[in-house]
Coordinates of C-alpha atoms in Angstrom, one line a residue:
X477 CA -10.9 3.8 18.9
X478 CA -12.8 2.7 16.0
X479 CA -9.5 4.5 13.1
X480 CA -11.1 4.3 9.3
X481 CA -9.5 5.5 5.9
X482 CA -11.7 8.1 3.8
X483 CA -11.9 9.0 0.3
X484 CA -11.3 7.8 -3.2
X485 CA -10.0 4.6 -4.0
X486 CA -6.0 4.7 -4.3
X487 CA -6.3 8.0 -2.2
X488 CA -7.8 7.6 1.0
X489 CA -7.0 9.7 4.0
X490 CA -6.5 8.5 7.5
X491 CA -9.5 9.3 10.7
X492 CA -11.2 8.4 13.1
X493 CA -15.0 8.2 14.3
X494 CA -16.4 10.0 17.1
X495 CA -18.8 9.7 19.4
X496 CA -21.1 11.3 16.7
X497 CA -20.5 8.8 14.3
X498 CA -18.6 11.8 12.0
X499 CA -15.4 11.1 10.7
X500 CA -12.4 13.7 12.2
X501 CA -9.1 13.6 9.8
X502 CA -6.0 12.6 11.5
X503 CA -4.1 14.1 8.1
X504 CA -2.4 16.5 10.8
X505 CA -1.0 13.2 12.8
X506 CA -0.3 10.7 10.5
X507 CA -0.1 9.8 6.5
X508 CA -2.3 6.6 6.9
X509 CA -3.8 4.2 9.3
X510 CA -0.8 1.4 8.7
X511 CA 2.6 0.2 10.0
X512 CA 4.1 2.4 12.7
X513 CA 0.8 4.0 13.8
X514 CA -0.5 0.5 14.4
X515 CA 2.0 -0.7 16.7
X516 CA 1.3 -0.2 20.7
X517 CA 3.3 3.5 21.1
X518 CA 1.5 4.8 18.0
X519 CA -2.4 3.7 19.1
X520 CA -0.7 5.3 22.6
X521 CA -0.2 8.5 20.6
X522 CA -3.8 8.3 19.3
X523 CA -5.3 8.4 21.8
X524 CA -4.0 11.5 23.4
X525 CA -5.3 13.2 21.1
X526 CA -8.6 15.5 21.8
X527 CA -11.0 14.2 19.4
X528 CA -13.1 17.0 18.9
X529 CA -10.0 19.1 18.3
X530 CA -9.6 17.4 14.6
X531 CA -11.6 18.6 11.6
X532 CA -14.9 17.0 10.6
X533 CA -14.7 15.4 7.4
X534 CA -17.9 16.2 5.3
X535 CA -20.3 13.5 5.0
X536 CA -21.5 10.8 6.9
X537 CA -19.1 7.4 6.5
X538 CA -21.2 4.6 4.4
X539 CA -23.5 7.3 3.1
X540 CA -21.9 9.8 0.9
X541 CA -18.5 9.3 2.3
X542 CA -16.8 6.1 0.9
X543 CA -15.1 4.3 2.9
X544 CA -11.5 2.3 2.0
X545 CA -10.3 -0.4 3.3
X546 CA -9.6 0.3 7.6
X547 CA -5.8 -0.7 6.9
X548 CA -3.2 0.9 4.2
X549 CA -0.2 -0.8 2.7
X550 CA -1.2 -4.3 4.0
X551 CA 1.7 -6.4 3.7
X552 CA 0.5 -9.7 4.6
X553 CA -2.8 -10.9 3.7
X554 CA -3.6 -14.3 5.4
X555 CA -6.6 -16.6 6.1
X556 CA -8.0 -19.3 7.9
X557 CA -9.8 -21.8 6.2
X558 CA -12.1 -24.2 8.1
X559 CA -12.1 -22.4 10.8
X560 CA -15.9 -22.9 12.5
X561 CA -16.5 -27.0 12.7
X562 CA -20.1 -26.5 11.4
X563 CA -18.6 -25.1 8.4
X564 CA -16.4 -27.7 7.6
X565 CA -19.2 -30.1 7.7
X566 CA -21.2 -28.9 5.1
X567 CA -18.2 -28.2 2.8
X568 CA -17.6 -32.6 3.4
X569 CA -14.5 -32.0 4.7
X570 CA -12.8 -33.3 8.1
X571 CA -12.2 -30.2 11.1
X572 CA -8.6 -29.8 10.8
X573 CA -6.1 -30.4 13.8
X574 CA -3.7 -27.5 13.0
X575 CA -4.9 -24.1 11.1
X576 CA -5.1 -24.4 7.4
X577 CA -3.4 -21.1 6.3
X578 CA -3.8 -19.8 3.1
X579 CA -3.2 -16.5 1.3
X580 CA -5.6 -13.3 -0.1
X581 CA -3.0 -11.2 -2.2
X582 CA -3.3 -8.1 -1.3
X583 CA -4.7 -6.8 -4.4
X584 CA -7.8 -8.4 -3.0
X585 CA -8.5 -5.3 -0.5
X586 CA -11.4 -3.1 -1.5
X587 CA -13.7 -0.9 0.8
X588 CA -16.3 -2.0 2.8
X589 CA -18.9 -0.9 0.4
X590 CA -17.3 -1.1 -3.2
X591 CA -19.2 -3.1 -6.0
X592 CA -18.1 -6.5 -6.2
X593 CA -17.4 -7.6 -9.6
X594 CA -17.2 -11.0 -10.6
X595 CA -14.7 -12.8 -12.4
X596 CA -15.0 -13.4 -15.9
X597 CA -17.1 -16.3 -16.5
X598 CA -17.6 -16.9 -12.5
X599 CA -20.8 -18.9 -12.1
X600 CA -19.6 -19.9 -8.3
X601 CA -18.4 -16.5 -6.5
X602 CA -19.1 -17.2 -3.1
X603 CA -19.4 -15.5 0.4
X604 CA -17.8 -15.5 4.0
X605 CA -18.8 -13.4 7.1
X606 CA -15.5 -13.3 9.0
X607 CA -13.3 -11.9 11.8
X608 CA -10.2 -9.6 10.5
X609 CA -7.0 -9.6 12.9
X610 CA -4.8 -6.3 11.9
X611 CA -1.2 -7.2 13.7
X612 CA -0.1 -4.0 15.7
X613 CA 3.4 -5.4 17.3
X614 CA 5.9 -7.8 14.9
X615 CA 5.4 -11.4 16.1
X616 CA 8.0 -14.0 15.6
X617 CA 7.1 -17.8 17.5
X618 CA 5.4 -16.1 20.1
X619 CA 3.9 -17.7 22.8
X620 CA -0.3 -18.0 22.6
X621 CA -0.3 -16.9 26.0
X622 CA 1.2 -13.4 24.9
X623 CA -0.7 -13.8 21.7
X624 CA -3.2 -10.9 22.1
X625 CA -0.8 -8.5 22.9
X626 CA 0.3 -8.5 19.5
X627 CA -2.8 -7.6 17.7
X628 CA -3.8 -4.1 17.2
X629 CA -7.4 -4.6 16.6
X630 CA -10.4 -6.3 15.1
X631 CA -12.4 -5.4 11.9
X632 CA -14.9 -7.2 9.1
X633 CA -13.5 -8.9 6.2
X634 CA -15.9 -10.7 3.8
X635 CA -13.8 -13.4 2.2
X636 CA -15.3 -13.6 -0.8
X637 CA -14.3 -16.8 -2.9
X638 CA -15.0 -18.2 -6.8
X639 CA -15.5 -21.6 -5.8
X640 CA -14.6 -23.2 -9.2
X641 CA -10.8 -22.0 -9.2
X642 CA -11.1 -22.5 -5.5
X643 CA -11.2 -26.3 -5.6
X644 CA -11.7 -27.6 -9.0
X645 CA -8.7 -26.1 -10.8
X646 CA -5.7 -27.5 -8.9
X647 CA -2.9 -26.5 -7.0
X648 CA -3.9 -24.0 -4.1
X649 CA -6.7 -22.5 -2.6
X650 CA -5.4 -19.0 -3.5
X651 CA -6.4 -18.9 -7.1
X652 CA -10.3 -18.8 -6.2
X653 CA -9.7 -16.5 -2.8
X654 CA -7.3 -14.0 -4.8
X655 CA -9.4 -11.8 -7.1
X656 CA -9.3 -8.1 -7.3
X657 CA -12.0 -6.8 -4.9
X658 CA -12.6 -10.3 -3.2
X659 CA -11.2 -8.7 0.3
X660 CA -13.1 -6.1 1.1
X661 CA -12.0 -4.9 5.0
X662 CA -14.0 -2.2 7.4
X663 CA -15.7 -0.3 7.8
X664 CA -14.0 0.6 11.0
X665 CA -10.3 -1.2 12.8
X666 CA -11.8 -1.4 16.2
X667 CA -8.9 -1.1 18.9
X668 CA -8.6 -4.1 20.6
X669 CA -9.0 -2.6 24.1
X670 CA -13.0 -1.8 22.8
X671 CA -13.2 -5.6 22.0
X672 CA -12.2 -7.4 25.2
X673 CA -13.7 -10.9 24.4
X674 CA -12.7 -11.6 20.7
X675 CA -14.3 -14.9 20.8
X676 CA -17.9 -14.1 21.8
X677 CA -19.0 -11.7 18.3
X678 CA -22.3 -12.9 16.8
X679 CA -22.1 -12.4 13.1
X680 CA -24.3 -12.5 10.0
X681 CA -24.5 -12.3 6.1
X682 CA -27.9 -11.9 4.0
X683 CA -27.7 -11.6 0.0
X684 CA -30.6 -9.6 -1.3
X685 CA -32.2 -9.5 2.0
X686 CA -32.1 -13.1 2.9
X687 CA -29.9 -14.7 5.6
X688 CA -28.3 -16.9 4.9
X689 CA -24.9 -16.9 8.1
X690 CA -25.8 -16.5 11.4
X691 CA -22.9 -17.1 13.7
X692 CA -20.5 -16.5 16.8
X693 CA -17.1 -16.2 16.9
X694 CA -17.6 -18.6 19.9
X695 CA -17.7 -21.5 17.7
X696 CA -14.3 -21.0 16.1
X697 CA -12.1 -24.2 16.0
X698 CA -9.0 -21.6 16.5
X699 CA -9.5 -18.1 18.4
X700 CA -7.2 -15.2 17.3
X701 CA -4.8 -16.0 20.3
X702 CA -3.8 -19.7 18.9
X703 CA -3.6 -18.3 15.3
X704 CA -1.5 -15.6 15.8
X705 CA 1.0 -17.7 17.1
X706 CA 0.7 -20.2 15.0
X707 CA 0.9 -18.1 12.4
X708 CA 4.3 -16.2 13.0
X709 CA 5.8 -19.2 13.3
X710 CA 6.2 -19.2 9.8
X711 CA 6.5 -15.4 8.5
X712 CA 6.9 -12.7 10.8
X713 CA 3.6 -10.8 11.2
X714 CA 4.5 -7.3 10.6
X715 CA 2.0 -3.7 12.0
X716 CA -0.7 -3.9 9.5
X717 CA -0.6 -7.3 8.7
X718 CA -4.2 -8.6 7.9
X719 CA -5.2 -12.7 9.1
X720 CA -9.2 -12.9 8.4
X721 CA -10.1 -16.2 10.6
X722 CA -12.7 -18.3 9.0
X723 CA -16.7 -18.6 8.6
X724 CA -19.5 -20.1 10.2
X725 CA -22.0 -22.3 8.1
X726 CA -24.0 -20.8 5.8
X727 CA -22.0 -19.6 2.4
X728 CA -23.5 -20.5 -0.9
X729 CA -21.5 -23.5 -1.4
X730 CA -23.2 -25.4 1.4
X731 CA -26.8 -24.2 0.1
X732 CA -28.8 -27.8 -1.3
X733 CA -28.8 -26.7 -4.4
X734 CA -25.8 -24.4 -4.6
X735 CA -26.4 -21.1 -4.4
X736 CA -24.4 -18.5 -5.8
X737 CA -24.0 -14.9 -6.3
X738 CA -25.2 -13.3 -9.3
X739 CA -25.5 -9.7 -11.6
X740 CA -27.3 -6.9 -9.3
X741 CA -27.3 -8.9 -6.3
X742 CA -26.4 -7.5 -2.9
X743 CA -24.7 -8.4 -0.2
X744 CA -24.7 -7.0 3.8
X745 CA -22.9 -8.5 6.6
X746 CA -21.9 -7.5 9.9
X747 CA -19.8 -8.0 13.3
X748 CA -21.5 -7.0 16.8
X749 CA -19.1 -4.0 17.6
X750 CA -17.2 -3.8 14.3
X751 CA -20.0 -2.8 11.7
X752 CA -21.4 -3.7 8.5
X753 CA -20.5 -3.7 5.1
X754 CA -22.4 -3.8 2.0
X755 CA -21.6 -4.4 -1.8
X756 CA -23.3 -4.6 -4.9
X757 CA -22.3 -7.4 -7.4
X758 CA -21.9 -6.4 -11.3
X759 CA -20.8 -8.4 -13.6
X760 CA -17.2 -8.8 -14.5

């Protein structure tokens, strides 16, 4: 199932694409796409329904039907940093033996296709093509062997980050990774069962129509399996719980110059199987 959220921002409605590519409301099963409905019984639920039994929602998702985030009332937003080993190199810094976890605040989430505005004063606002775990069954130290059967599904999360407060600032990474709108998620959670092989999804980003990622999730230093676990060794990973897992070369920073993202710029990226986003930057 491919399960989205329609509508306007702070309002959005929960559905579901069809085999059409038209959204169908799932208002009649369920308040929002988060928490209980994620968890195994409640995808089980989902998909008894008849599809074409549920209303089509006017418009065509991405077009003239925004799009939220694919996830409601995220309560854990964590990342990966350093993830891809290519990536690490060209930010000069050493491939890391354990995860480095770090934390989007969840005021971060927009849709896939909101306007990105920058920061105030952001001359370094970055970006990062990566793969979005959504947790669909609470993990606490679980094994990486029954890793997978804890994750719900797969989406697109462009980690968008203002290098400057990043790593020039002190103290964390979170400050640069944090901003309102630098987490946009979608367009689509894509059911795990319709992505069997997490860690073989070619993936791209292009800013005004030049590429500038190209990548696999085959060259991740840690596939979802290894940081899920890792992961709820430390917090309990709740249904609806949001871990975005790292980039593969090619973000602004690592550019010779630097290259960074400006006033009416615009960004697309993509996911084989998970879909594409796109957002226009204003200024802040």
């Amino acid at each position: 199932m491919k399960l989205v959220r329609y509508g306007i921002a702070g309002a959005e409605k929960p559905g579901l694409l069809d085999t059409q590519g038209r959204v169908r409301d799932l208002s009649g099963y369920c308040s929002d796409i988060a928490g209980d409905v994620l968890t195994p019984q409640g995808l089980a639920a989902l998909r008894e329904i008849d599809i074409f039994s549920l209303p089509v929602v006017d418009g065509m998702p991405q077009n003239d039907l925004r799009l939220g985030a694919c996830v409601g009332s995220v309560g854990k937003f964590l990342a990966i940093g350093l993830n891809y080993a290519d990536h690490a190199a060209e930010a000069g810094m050493d491939v890391p033996s354990e995860p480095v976890v770090f934390t989007k605040w969840t005021t971060s989430i927009a849709g896939p296709d909101d306007e990105l505005r920058l920061p105030p004063g952001s001359a370094s606002t970055d970006w990062e093509v990566e793969l979005g775990i959504v947790i669909g069954a609470e993990a606490r130290n679980v094994a990486q062997a029954n890793a997978l059967n804890h994750i719900a599904g797969y989406c697109l999360v462009n980690d968008i980050s203002e290098r400057d407060w990043q790593l020039k600032r002190g103290g964390t990474w979170d400050k640069g990774k944090g901003y309102d709108g630098f987490g946009p998620i979608g367009p689509w959670l894509v059911t795990a069962d319709e992505i069997p092989n997490p860690n073989a999804l070619p993936m791209w980003l292009e800013v005004d129509g030049h590429r500038y990622q190209s990548g696999s999730t085959a060259t991740m230093v840690f596939g979802p399996a290894e940081i899920v676990s890792y992961c709820s060794r430390f917090t309990t990973l709740k249904p609806g719980d949001v871990i975005t897992t790292g980039t593969p070369p090619g973000v602004g920073m690592g550019q010779k110059p630097p290259v960074y993202l400006r006033d009416g710029q615009v960004m697309r990226l993509g996911i084989d199987g998970l879909g594409e986003q796109t957002q226009r930057v204003v200024e802040g």
